[in-house]
Short mmCIF file of C-alpha atoms and ligand atoms in Angstrom, two decimals:
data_model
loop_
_atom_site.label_atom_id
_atom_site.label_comp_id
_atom_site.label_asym_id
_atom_site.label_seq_id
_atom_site.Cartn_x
_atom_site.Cartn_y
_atom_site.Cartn_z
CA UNK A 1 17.41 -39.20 -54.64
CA UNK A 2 15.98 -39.45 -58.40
CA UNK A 3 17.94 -41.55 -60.42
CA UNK A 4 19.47 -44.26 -59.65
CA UNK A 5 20.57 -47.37 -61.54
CA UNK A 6 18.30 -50.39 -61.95
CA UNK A 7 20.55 -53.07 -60.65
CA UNK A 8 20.94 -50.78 -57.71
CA UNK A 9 17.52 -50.62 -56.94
CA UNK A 10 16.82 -54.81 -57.36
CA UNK A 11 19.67 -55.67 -55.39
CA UNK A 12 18.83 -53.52 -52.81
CA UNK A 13 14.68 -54.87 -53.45
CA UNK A 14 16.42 -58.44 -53.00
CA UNK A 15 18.14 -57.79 -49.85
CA UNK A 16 15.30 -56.24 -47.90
CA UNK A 17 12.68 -58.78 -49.28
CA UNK A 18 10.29 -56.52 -51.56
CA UNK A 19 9.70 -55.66 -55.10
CA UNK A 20 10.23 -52.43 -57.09
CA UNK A 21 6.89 -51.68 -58.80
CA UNK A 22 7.58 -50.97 -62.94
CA UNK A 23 4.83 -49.27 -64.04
CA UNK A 24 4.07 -48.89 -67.84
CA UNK A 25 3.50 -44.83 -68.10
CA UNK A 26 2.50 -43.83 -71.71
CA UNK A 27 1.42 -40.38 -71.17
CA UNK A 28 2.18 -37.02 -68.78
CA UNK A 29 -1.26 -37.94 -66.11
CA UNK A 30 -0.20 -41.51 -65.81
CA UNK A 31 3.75 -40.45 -65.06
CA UNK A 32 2.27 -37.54 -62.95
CA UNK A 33 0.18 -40.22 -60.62
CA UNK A 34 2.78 -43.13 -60.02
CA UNK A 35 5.61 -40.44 -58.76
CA UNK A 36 3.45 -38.52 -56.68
CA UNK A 37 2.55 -41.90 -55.27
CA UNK A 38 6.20 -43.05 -54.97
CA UNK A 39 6.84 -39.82 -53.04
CA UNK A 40 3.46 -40.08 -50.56
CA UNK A 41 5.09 -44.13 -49.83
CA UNK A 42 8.61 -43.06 -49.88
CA UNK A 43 8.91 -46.37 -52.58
CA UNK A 44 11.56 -46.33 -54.93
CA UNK A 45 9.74 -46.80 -58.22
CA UNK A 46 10.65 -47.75 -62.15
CA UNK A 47 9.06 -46.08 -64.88
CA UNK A 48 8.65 -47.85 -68.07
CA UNK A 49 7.47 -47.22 -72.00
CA UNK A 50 7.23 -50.74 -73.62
CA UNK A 51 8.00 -50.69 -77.37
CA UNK A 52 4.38 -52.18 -77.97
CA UNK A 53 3.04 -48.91 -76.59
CA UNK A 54 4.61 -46.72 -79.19
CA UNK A 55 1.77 -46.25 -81.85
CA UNK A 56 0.12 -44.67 -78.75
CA UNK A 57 2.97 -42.15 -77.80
CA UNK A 58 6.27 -42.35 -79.72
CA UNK A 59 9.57 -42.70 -77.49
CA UNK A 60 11.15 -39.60 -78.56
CA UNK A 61 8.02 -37.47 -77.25
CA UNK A 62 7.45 -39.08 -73.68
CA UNK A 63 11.48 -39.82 -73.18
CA UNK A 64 12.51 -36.60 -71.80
CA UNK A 65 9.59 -36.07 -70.09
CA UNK A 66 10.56 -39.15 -68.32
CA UNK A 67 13.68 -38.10 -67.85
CA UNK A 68 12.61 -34.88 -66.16
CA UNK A 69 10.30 -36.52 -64.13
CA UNK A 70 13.28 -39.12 -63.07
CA UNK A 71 15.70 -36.14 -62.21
CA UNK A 72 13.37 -34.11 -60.35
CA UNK A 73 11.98 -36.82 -57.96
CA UNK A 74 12.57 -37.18 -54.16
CA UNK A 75 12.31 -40.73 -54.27
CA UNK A 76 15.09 -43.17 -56.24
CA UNK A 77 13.20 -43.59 -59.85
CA UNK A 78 14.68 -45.52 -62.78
CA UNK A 79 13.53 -45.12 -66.32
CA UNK A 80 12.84 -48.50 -68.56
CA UNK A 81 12.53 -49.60 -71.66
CA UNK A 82 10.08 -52.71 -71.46
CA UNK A 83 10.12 -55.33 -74.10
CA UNK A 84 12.92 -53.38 -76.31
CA UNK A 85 13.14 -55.82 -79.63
CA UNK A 86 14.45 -54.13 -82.21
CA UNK A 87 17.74 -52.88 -81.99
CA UNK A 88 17.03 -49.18 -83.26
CA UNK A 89 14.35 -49.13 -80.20
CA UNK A 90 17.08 -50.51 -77.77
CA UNK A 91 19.74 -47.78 -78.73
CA UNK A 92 17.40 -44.54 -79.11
CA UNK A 93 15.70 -45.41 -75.48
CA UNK A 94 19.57 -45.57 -74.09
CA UNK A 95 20.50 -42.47 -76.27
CA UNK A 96 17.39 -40.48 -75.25
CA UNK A 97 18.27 -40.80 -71.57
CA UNK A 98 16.60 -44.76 -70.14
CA UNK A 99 18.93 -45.76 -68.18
CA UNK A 100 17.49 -49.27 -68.08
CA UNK A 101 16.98 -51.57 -70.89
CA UNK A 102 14.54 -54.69 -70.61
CA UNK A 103 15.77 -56.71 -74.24
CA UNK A 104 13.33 -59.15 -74.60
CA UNK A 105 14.64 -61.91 -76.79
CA UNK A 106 12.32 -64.47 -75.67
CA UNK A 107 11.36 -64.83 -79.52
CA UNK A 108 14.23 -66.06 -80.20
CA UNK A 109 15.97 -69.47 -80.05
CA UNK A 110 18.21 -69.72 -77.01
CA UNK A 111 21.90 -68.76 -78.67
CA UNK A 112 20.22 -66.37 -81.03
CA UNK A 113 18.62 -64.87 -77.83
CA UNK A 114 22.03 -65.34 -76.67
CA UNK A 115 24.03 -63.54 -78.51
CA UNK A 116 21.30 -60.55 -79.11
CA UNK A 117 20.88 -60.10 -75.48
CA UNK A 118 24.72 -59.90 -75.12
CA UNK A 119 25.22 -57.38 -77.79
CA UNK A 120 22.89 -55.19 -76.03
CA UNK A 121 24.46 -55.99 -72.59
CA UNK A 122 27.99 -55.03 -74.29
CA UNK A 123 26.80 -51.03 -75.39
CA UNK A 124 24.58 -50.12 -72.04
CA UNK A 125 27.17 -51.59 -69.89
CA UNK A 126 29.84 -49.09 -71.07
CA UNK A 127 26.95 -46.14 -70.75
CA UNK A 128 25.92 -47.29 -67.27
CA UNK A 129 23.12 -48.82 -68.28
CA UNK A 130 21.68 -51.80 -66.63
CA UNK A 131 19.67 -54.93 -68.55
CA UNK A 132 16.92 -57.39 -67.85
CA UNK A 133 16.80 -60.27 -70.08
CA UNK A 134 14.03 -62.73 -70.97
CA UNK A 135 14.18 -66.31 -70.85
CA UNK A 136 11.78 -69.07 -71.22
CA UNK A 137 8.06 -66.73 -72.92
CA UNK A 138 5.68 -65.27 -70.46
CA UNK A 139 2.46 -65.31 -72.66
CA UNK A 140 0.33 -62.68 -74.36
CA UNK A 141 -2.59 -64.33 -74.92
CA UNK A 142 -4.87 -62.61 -77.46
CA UNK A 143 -8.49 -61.82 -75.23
CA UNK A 144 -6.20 -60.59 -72.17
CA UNK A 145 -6.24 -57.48 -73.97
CA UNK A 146 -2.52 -56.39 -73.88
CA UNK A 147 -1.56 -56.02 -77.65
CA UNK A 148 -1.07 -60.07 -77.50
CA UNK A 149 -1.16 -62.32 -80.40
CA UNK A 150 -0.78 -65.88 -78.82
CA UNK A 151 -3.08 -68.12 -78.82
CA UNK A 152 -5.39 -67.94 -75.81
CA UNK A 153 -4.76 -71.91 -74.82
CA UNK A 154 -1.19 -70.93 -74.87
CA UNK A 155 -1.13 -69.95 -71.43
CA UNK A 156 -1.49 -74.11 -70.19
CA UNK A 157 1.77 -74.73 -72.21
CA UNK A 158 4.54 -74.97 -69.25
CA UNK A 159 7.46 -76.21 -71.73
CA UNK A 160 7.25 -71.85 -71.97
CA UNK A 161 8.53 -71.79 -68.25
CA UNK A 162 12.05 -70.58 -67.81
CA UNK A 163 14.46 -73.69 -66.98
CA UNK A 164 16.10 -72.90 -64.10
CA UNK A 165 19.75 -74.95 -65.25
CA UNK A 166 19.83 -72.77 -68.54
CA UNK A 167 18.95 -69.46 -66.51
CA UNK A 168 22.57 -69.81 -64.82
CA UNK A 169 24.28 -69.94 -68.17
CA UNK A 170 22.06 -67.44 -69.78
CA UNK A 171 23.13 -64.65 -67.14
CA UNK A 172 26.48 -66.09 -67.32
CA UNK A 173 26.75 -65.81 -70.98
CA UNK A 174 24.88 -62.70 -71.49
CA UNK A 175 25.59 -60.18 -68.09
CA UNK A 176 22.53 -58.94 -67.56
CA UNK A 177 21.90 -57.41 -64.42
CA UNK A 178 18.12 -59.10 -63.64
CA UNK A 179 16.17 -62.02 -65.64
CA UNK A 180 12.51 -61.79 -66.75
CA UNK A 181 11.11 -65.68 -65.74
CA UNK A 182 8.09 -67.39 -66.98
CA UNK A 183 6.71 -69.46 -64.27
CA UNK A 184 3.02 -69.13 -64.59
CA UNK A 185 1.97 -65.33 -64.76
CA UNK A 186 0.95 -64.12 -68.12
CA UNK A 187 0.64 -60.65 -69.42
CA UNK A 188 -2.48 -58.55 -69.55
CA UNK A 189 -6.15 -59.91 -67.72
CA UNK A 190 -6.01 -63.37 -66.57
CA UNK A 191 -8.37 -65.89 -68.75
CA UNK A 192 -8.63 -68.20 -65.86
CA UNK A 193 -7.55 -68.57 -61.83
CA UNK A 194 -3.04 -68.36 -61.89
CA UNK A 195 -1.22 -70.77 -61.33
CA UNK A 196 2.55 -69.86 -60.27
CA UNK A 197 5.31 -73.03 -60.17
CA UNK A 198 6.61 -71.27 -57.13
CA UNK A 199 8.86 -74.50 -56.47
CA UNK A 200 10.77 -73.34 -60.30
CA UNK A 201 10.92 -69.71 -59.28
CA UNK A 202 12.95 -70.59 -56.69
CA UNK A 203 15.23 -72.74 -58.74
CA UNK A 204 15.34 -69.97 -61.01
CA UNK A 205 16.46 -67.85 -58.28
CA UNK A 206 19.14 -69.64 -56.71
CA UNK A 207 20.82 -70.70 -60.09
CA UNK A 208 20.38 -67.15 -61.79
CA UNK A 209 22.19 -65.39 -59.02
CA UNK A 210 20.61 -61.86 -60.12
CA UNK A 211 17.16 -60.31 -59.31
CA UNK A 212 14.08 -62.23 -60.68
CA UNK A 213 11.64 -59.99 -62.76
CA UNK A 214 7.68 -61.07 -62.90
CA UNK A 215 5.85 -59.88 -65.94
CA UNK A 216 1.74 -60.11 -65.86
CA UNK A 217 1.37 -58.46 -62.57
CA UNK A 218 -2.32 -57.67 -63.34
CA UNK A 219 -4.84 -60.50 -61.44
CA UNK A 220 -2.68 -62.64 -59.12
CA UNK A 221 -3.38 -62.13 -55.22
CA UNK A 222 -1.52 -60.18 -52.43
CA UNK A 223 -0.75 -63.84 -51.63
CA UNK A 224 0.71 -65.01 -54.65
CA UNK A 225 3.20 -61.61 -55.12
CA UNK A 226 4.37 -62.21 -51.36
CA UNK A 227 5.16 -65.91 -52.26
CA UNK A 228 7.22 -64.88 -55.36
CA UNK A 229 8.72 -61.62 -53.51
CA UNK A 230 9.71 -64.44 -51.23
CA UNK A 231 11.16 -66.78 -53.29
CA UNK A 232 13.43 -63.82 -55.36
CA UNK A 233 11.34 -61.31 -57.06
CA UNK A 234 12.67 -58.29 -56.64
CA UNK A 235 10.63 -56.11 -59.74
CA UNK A 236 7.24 -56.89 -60.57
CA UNK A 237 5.75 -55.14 -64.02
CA UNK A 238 2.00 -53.68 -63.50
CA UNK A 239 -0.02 -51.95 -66.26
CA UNK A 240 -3.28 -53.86 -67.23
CA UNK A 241 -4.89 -53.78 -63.93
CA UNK A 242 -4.20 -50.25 -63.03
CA UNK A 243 -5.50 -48.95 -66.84
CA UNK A 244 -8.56 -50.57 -66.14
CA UNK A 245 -9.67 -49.36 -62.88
CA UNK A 246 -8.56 -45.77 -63.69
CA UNK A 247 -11.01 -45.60 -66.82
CA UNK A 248 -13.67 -48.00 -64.89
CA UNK A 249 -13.71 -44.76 -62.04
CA UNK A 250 -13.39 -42.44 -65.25
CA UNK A 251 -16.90 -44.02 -66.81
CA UNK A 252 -18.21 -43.76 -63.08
CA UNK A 253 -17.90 -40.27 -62.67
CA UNK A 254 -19.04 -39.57 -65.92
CA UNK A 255 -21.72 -40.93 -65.40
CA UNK A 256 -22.56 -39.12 -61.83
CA UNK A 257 -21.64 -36.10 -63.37
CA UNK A 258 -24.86 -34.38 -64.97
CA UNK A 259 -22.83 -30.57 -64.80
CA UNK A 260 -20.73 -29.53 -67.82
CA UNK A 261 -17.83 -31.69 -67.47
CA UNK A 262 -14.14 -29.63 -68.15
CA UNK A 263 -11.08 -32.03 -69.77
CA UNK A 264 -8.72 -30.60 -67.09
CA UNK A 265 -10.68 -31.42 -63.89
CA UNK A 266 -10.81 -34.73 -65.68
CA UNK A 267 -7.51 -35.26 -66.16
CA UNK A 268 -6.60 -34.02 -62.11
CA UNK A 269 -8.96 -36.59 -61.25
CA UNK A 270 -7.36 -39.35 -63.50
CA UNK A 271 -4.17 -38.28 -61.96
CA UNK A 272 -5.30 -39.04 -58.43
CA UNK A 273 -7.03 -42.13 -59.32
CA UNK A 274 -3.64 -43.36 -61.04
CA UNK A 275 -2.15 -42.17 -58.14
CA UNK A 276 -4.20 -44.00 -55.90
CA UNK A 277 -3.88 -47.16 -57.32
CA UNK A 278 0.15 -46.80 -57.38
CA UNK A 279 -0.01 -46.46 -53.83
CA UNK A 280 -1.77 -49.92 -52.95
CA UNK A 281 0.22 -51.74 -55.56
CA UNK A 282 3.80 -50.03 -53.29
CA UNK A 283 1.71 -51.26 -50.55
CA UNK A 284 1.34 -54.92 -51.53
CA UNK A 285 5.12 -55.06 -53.00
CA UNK A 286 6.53 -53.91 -49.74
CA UNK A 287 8.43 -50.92 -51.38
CA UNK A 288 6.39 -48.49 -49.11
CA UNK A 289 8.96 -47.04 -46.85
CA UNK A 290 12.01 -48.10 -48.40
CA UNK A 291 12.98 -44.93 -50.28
ZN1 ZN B 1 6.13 -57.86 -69.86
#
C-alpha cells in the first residue's frame, strides 16, 4: 500500500467512522515502533515532524528516512508536516518528499491566515500535496510541557474555539483538504479534567464539509475520542502521551536492571514499547483493521 495521499486517507477515515492516528516521530526508534504497529493492526497511519521539533532533529535528516519508511510499508502511510509556519519550512518538507502539509496559521488574523493558508494550498495542490488548515487556536499552555508559551489560564478562554459559520468560508476560500478545530482539547498534558464543546464540533463539521482534525490527543478518554470520531474527526494528532509512557517504562527498567545495561537492547526495547503504545492508540481510534 505505502503511500497514499492524506485527503485519501480522511475521507476514507470519515466514511467508515474512525480516525487516522498522526503520530509526531522525531527520530529512527520512534518511526520504527508506530509502523511496525500500523502493520501488526493493519491501520493506515500518518507520520508527522512538527516544525517545533526541529532543534531536536532537523527536517532534512529525518525526511528521507520518512520517506523510506512511507514507501516501504504494507500498510497506507502518509508523511506530515505538523504546524508548518514559516514558509521556507512549508516548501523544503514538500520538496524533501511530505506529501502532506499541516499550515498552521492560527497566529494570524483571519484574512492574513487567509490568504497564507491559500498560498500554500495553491503550490502543494499542483505537486499532489494535500493541506490541513487551522482555524480558531488550540492552546499550548506553558506547564503542559509541549514547547508552549501561552499562558496556562489560556486554556478557559473559548472565544479560541473555531466558529463553525467562518469554518465554511475558510475551506471555501482557502481549499484545504481537512481543518484543524479548537473545541476544547489543548496540546501537550492536560492542566485540568477536558472539556470538549462536542455540540460546536459538530457544527464545525457539517459547515466545513472536509475532515475535522483534533490536536491535543494526549489525556482525553476512550469516551471523549469516540464522541468526536462521531461527530467528524477523522485524524487525531498524538505525541505527549505516548513520549511519556515510553521513557516512564525506560526509567522502570533501568531501574530493574542491576546487569551492564547495552544502548542497543535499549533502544529494541524503546522500539517495542513505542510500538506498543501505537497499537492501543489504533485500537481506540478504530483504524485497527482498516488498512
Ligand atoms: Zn497540534
Amino acid at each position: 500500500m505505502s503511500k497514499v495521499s492524506m485527503g485519501e486517507l480522511l475521507r476514507d477515515a470519515s466514511r467508515r467512522g474512525y480516525a487516522v492516528p498522526c503520530f509526531n516521530a522525531i527520530n529512527l526508534d520512534m518511526i520504527r515502533g508506530i509502523i511496525q504497529a500500523a502493520e501488526e493492526e493493519r491501520s493506515p497511519v500518518i507520520l508527522c515532524h512538527a516544525e517545533i521539533h526541529f532543534k531536536y532533529t532537523p527536517l532534512e535528516q529525518i525526511a528521507p528516512v520518512m520517506v523510506d519508511a512511507m514507501n516501504q510499508a504494507k500498510v497506507p502511510v502518509s508523511i506530515l508536516l505538523d504546524h508548518g509556519k514559516s514558509f521556507p519550512a512549508v516548501m523544503k518538507a514538500m520538496h524533501l518528499g511530505f506529501n502532506a502539509i499541516m499550515f498552521d496559521g492560527s497566529e494570524y488574523a483571519y484574512e492574513d491566515n487567509v490568504r497564507r493558508t491559500s498560498e500554500v494550498v495553491k503550490i502543494a495542490k499542483a505537486l499532489d500535496v494535500s493541506v490541513e488548515g487551522e482555524l480558531g487556536y488550540v492552546t499550548r499552555p506553558k506547564s503542559g510541557g509541549a514547547e508552549g508559551e501561552d499562558d496556562d489560564s489560556i486554556t478557559d478562554d473559548t472565544t479560541l474555539y473555531t466558529d463553525p459559520e467562518q469554518a465554511s468560508e475558510f475551506v471555501e476560500r482557502t481549499g484545504i483538504d481537512a481543518l484543524a478545530a479548537a473545541f476544547g482539547t489543548v496540546h501537550g498534558v492536560y492542566l485540568k479534567k477536558p472539556v470538549l464543546d462536542l455540540k460546536r464540533l459538530a457544527q464545525i463539521s457539517r459547515t466545513a464539509g472536509v475532515p475535522i482534525v483534533m490536536h491535543g490527543g494526549s489525556g482525553l478518554s476512550d469516551e471523549d475520542f469516540h464522541r468526536s470520531i462521531d461527530q467528524g474527526v477523522a485524524k487525531i494528532n498524538y505525541y505527549t502521551g505516548m513520549a511519556l509512557k515510553v521513557m516512564d517504562k525506560a526509567k522502570e527498567r533501568m531501574i530493574q536492571n542491576e546487569k551492564k545495561l547495552f544502548y542497543h537492547d535499549f533502544m529494541m526495547n524503546v522500539i517495542l514499547d513505542f510500538q506498543e503504545d501505537a497499537q492501543g492508540i489504533m485500537r481506540t481510534f478504530r483504524s485497527s483493521g482498516k488498512a
